[in-house]
Short mmCIF file of C-alpha atoms in Angstrom, two decimals:
data_model
loop_
_atom_site.label_atom_id
_atom_site.label_comp_id
_atom_site.label_asym_id
_atom_site.label_seq_id
_atom_site.Cartn_x
_atom_site.Cartn_y
_atom_site.Cartn_z
CA UNK Q 293 6.96 -17.61 -72.50
CA UNK Q 294 9.21 -20.21 -74.13
CA UNK Q 295 12.46 -21.09 -72.31
CA UNK Q 296 15.73 -20.40 -74.04
CA UNK Q 297 17.76 -23.50 -74.62
CA UNK Q 298 21.50 -23.31 -74.38
CA UNK Q 299 23.58 -25.72 -76.38
CA UNK Q 300 25.62 -28.16 -74.28
CA UNK Q 301 29.36 -27.94 -74.82
CA UNK Q 302 31.60 -30.60 -73.25
CA UNK Q 303 34.32 -29.12 -71.08
CA UNK Q 304 37.83 -29.14 -72.46
CA UNK Q 305 40.70 -30.96 -70.80
CA UNK Q 306 42.40 -27.67 -69.93
CA UNK Q 307 39.41 -26.39 -68.05
CA UNK Q 308 39.10 -29.71 -66.19
CA UNK Q 309 42.69 -29.63 -65.04
CA UNK Q 310 42.42 -26.00 -64.01
CA UNK Q 311 39.28 -26.62 -61.99
CA UNK Q 312 40.77 -29.67 -60.28
CA UNK Q 313 43.92 -27.79 -59.42
CA UNK Q 314 42.09 -24.78 -58.09
CA UNK Q 315 39.71 -26.86 -55.98
CA UNK Q 316 42.44 -28.97 -54.39
CA UNK Q 317 45.01 -26.25 -53.78
CA UNK Q 318 45.25 -23.70 -51.02
CA UNK Q 319 43.75 -20.25 -51.47
CA UNK Q 320 45.69 -17.94 -53.74
CA UNK Q 321 45.77 -15.16 -51.17
CA UNK Q 322 45.75 -15.38 -47.39
CA UNK Q 323 45.71 -12.54 -44.94
CA UNK Q 324 48.11 -12.36 -41.99
CA UNK Q 325 45.74 -14.12 -39.62
CA UNK Q 326 45.25 -17.04 -42.01
CA UNK Q 327 49.00 -17.31 -42.49
CA UNK Q 328 49.54 -17.40 -38.71
CA UNK Q 329 46.86 -20.06 -38.32
CA UNK Q 330 48.46 -22.16 -41.05
CA UNK Q 331 51.90 -21.95 -39.40
CA UNK Q 332 50.38 -22.87 -36.05
CA UNK Q 333 48.61 -25.83 -37.63
CA UNK Q 334 51.84 -27.04 -39.24
CA UNK Q 335 53.76 -26.71 -35.97
CA UNK Q 336 51.08 -28.54 -33.98
CA UNK Q 337 50.83 -31.35 -36.52
CA UNK Q 338 54.59 -31.79 -36.71
CA UNK Q 339 54.93 -31.85 -32.92
CA UNK Q 340 52.16 -34.40 -32.44
CA UNK Q 341 53.53 -36.69 -35.15
CA UNK Q 342 57.05 -36.44 -33.74
CA UNK Q 343 55.83 -37.26 -30.22
CA UNK Q 344 53.85 -40.25 -31.49
CA UNK Q 345 56.67 -41.82 -33.49
CA UNK Q 346 59.23 -41.07 -30.78
CA UNK Q 347 57.13 -43.01 -28.28
CA UNK Q 348 56.63 -45.91 -30.70
CA UNK Q 349 60.33 -46.21 -31.55
CA UNK Q 350 61.28 -45.92 -27.88
CA UNK Q 351 59.06 -48.88 -27.06
CA UNK Q 352 60.50 -50.74 -30.05
CA UNK Q 353 64.08 -50.21 -28.84
CA UNK Q 354 63.15 -51.23 -25.32
CA UNK Q 355 62.37 -54.77 -26.48
CA UNK Q 356 65.96 -55.77 -27.43
CA UNK Q 357 67.26 -53.82 -24.44
CA UNK Q 358 65.14 -55.78 -21.96
CA UNK Q 359 65.86 -59.06 -23.74
CA UNK Q 360 69.60 -58.41 -23.62
CA UNK Q 361 69.36 -57.44 -19.96
CA UNK Q 362 67.67 -60.73 -19.07
CA UNK Q 363 70.13 -62.73 -21.16
CA UNK Q 364 73.19 -61.01 -19.74
CA UNK Q 365 72.01 -61.42 -16.16
CA UNK Q 366 71.16 -65.10 -16.66
CA UNK Q 367 74.55 -66.10 -18.14
CA UNK Q 368 78.07 -65.84 -16.82
CA UNK Q 369 79.45 -63.25 -19.18
CA UNK Q 370 82.35 -60.96 -18.26
CA UNK Q 371 81.11 -58.14 -16.03
CA UNK Q 372 82.82 -55.44 -18.07
CA UNK Q 373 81.17 -56.57 -21.30
CA UNK Q 374 77.77 -56.74 -19.64
CA UNK Q 375 78.09 -53.23 -18.24
CA UNK Q 376 79.27 -51.78 -21.55
CA UNK Q 377 76.57 -53.54 -23.59
CA UNK Q 378 73.76 -52.44 -21.29
CA UNK Q 379 75.17 -48.90 -21.09
CA UNK Q 380 75.17 -48.63 -24.88
CA UNK Q 381 71.60 -49.92 -25.16
CA UNK Q 382 70.30 -47.61 -22.44
CA UNK Q 383 72.14 -44.67 -23.99
CA UNK Q 384 70.53 -45.32 -27.38
CA UNK Q 385 67.03 -45.58 -25.92
CA UNK Q 386 67.55 -42.46 -23.82
CA UNK Q 387 68.87 -40.53 -26.82
CA UNK Q 388 65.92 -41.45 -29.03
CA UNK Q 389 63.43 -40.52 -26.33
CA UNK Q 390 64.89 -37.35 -24.84
CA UNK Q 391 67.63 -36.02 -27.14
CA UNK Q 392 65.89 -34.58 -30.17
CA UNK Q 393 67.93 -33.08 -32.95
CA UNK Q 394 67.40 -29.41 -33.82
CA UNK Q 395 65.06 -28.46 -36.62
CA UNK Q 396 65.85 -29.35 -40.21
CA UNK Q 397 67.51 -26.98 -42.61
CA UNK Q 398 65.98 -23.57 -43.03
CA UNK Q 399 63.59 -23.15 -45.94
CA UNK Q 400 64.02 -19.46 -46.48
CA UNK Q 401 65.21 -16.25 -44.96
CA UNK Q 402 67.95 -15.57 -42.49
CA UNK Q 403 70.04 -18.65 -42.98
CA UNK Q 404 71.08 -19.33 -46.50
CA UNK Q 405 70.68 -23.10 -46.23
CA UNK Q 406 72.49 -23.76 -42.96
CA UNK Q 407 71.20 -25.65 -39.97
CA UNK Q 408 68.81 -24.05 -37.56
CA UNK Q 409 70.15 -22.02 -34.66
CA UNK Q 410 69.07 -24.76 -32.25
CA UNK Q 411 72.21 -26.75 -33.18
CA UNK Q 412 74.42 -24.17 -31.41
CA UNK Q 413 72.29 -24.28 -28.27
CA UNK Q 414 72.90 -27.97 -27.61
CA UNK Q 415 75.08 -28.94 -24.69
CA UNK Q 416 78.14 -31.20 -24.88
CA UNK Q 417 76.15 -34.26 -23.82
CA UNK Q 418 73.64 -33.83 -26.64
CA UNK Q 419 76.42 -33.17 -29.13
CA UNK Q 420 78.81 -36.01 -28.34
CA UNK Q 421 76.80 -38.72 -26.59
CA UNK Q 422 75.57 -40.29 -29.83
CA UNK Q 423 79.06 -40.53 -31.31
CA UNK Q 424 80.61 -41.86 -28.11
CA UNK Q 425 77.79 -44.37 -27.78
CA UNK Q 426 78.45 -45.57 -31.32
CA UNK Q 427 82.13 -46.10 -30.49
CA UNK Q 428 81.12 -47.97 -27.33
CA UNK Q 429 78.78 -50.22 -29.31
CA UNK Q 430 81.56 -51.00 -31.79
CA UNK Q 431 84.02 -51.80 -28.99
CA UNK Q 432 81.47 -54.10 -27.37
CA UNK Q 433 81.00 -55.96 -30.66
CA UNK Q 434 84.76 -56.47 -31.15
CA UNK Q 435 85.43 -57.53 -27.54
CA UNK Q 436 82.43 -59.84 -27.58
CA UNK Q 437 83.67 -61.52 -30.76
CA UNK Q 438 87.12 -62.02 -29.22
CA UNK Q 439 85.59 -63.42 -26.02
CA UNK Q 440 83.37 -65.92 -27.88
CA UNK Q 441 86.28 -66.92 -30.10
CA UNK Q 442 88.51 -67.49 -27.09
CA UNK Q 443 85.88 -69.55 -25.28
CA UNK Q 444 85.23 -71.65 -28.37
CA UNK Q 445 88.95 -72.33 -28.74
CA UNK Q 446 89.27 -73.35 -25.09
CA UNK Q 447 86.17 -75.50 -25.33
CA UNK Q 448 87.44 -77.20 -28.46
CA UNK Q 449 90.78 -77.96 -26.83
CA UNK Q 450 89.10 -79.36 -23.73
CA UNK Q 451 86.50 -81.42 -25.54
CA UNK Q 452 88.88 -82.95 -28.05
CA UNK Q 453 87.93 -83.87 -31.58
CA UNK Q 454 84.71 -85.29 -32.78
CA UNK Q 455 81.68 -84.16 -34.68
CA UNK Q 456 79.38 -83.72 -31.67
CA UNK Q 457 81.61 -81.27 -29.73
CA UNK Q 458 82.11 -79.27 -32.92
CA UNK Q 459 78.36 -78.87 -33.39
CA UNK Q 460 77.91 -77.81 -29.77
CA UNK Q 461 80.65 -75.20 -30.10
CA UNK Q 462 79.13 -73.87 -33.30
CA UNK Q 463 75.71 -73.57 -31.71
CA UNK Q 464 77.25 -71.88 -28.68
CA UNK Q 465 79.04 -69.36 -30.85
CA UNK Q 466 75.89 -68.56 -32.83
CA UNK Q 467 73.82 -68.29 -29.65
CA UNK Q 468 76.29 -66.00 -27.89
CA UNK Q 469 77.62 -63.94 -30.77
CA UNK Q 470 74.41 -62.02 -31.48
CA UNK Q 471 74.27 -60.61 -27.94
CA UNK Q 472 77.41 -58.57 -28.50
CA UNK Q 473 76.14 -57.14 -31.78
CA UNK Q 474 72.75 -56.00 -30.47
CA UNK Q 475 74.09 -52.66 -29.13
CA UNK Q 476 75.61 -51.79 -32.52
CA UNK Q 477 72.45 -52.74 -34.41
CA UNK Q 478 70.21 -50.80 -32.03
CA UNK Q 479 72.55 -47.80 -32.17
CA UNK Q 480 72.46 -47.81 -35.98
CA UNK Q 481 68.68 -47.92 -36.00
CA UNK Q 482 68.53 -45.12 -33.44
CA UNK Q 483 70.92 -43.03 -35.54
CA UNK Q 484 68.58 -43.27 -38.53
CA UNK Q 485 65.38 -42.81 -36.51
CA UNK Q 486 66.58 -39.63 -34.81
CA UNK Q 487 67.18 -38.02 -38.19
CA UNK Q 488 63.87 -39.17 -39.57
CA UNK Q 489 62.14 -37.64 -36.55
CA UNK Q 490 63.95 -34.33 -36.93
CA UNK Q 491 61.34 -31.57 -36.54
CA UNK Q 492 60.53 -29.21 -39.37
CA UNK Q 493 61.84 -25.67 -38.95
CA UNK Q 494 58.42 -24.04 -39.05
CA UNK Q 495 59.80 -20.82 -37.59
CA UNK Q 496 61.87 -20.24 -40.72
CA UNK Q 497 58.62 -19.98 -42.67
CA UNK Q 498 57.98 -16.67 -40.92
CA UNK Q 499 60.32 -15.09 -43.45
CA UNK Q 500 58.07 -16.23 -46.29
CA UNK Q 501 55.01 -14.39 -45.01
CA UNK Q 502 53.77 -11.57 -47.16
CA UNK Q 503 51.62 -8.53 -46.60
CA UNK Q 504 48.16 -9.22 -47.97
CA UNK Q 505 46.42 -6.28 -49.59
CA UNK Q 506 42.73 -6.71 -50.17
CA UNK Q 507 40.99 -5.59 -53.30
#
């Protein structure tokens, strides 16, 4: 019996795009169990990624903290400035590691675009420590600049004129000035990192679930 031959027709661009979209997208309909599994998967993935990057950034912020600690202990800086600088650095590292911000803005249902309810559950330490630490880092930077400026002026008066003393004072100012600005720089980086690591409000997606009715 002869076989029937069917004429070959090249697929149109519309059909190609539709097939690609349908193959790469999620299923059109999911039952309640599949929706719950998807939400659990999103929550688990978000938590694991947040834990990973929190650990990495904590180790990153520990490097300037330890370096500043060694430098401050090895040089005769004012005790008050050393205590304030180290307190600011330790506070930033501790905040990045242990003080996580509440979930991001709600996506739908029960909120109308406000922050998640976890923001109201935070204690006073979690609410105000970051701001107070930023003020402390700024104060350390200003006091450190005044202290280096005063020492350079005293050194210049004691050493007299000349090109060589001026170079030494300039190198001393450059070498000492950065130590006082490290707490402010680390605090600024921690401020940004904490908001980048803000968890997704997966619980708000519960309001987007629908009742699946099979055919």
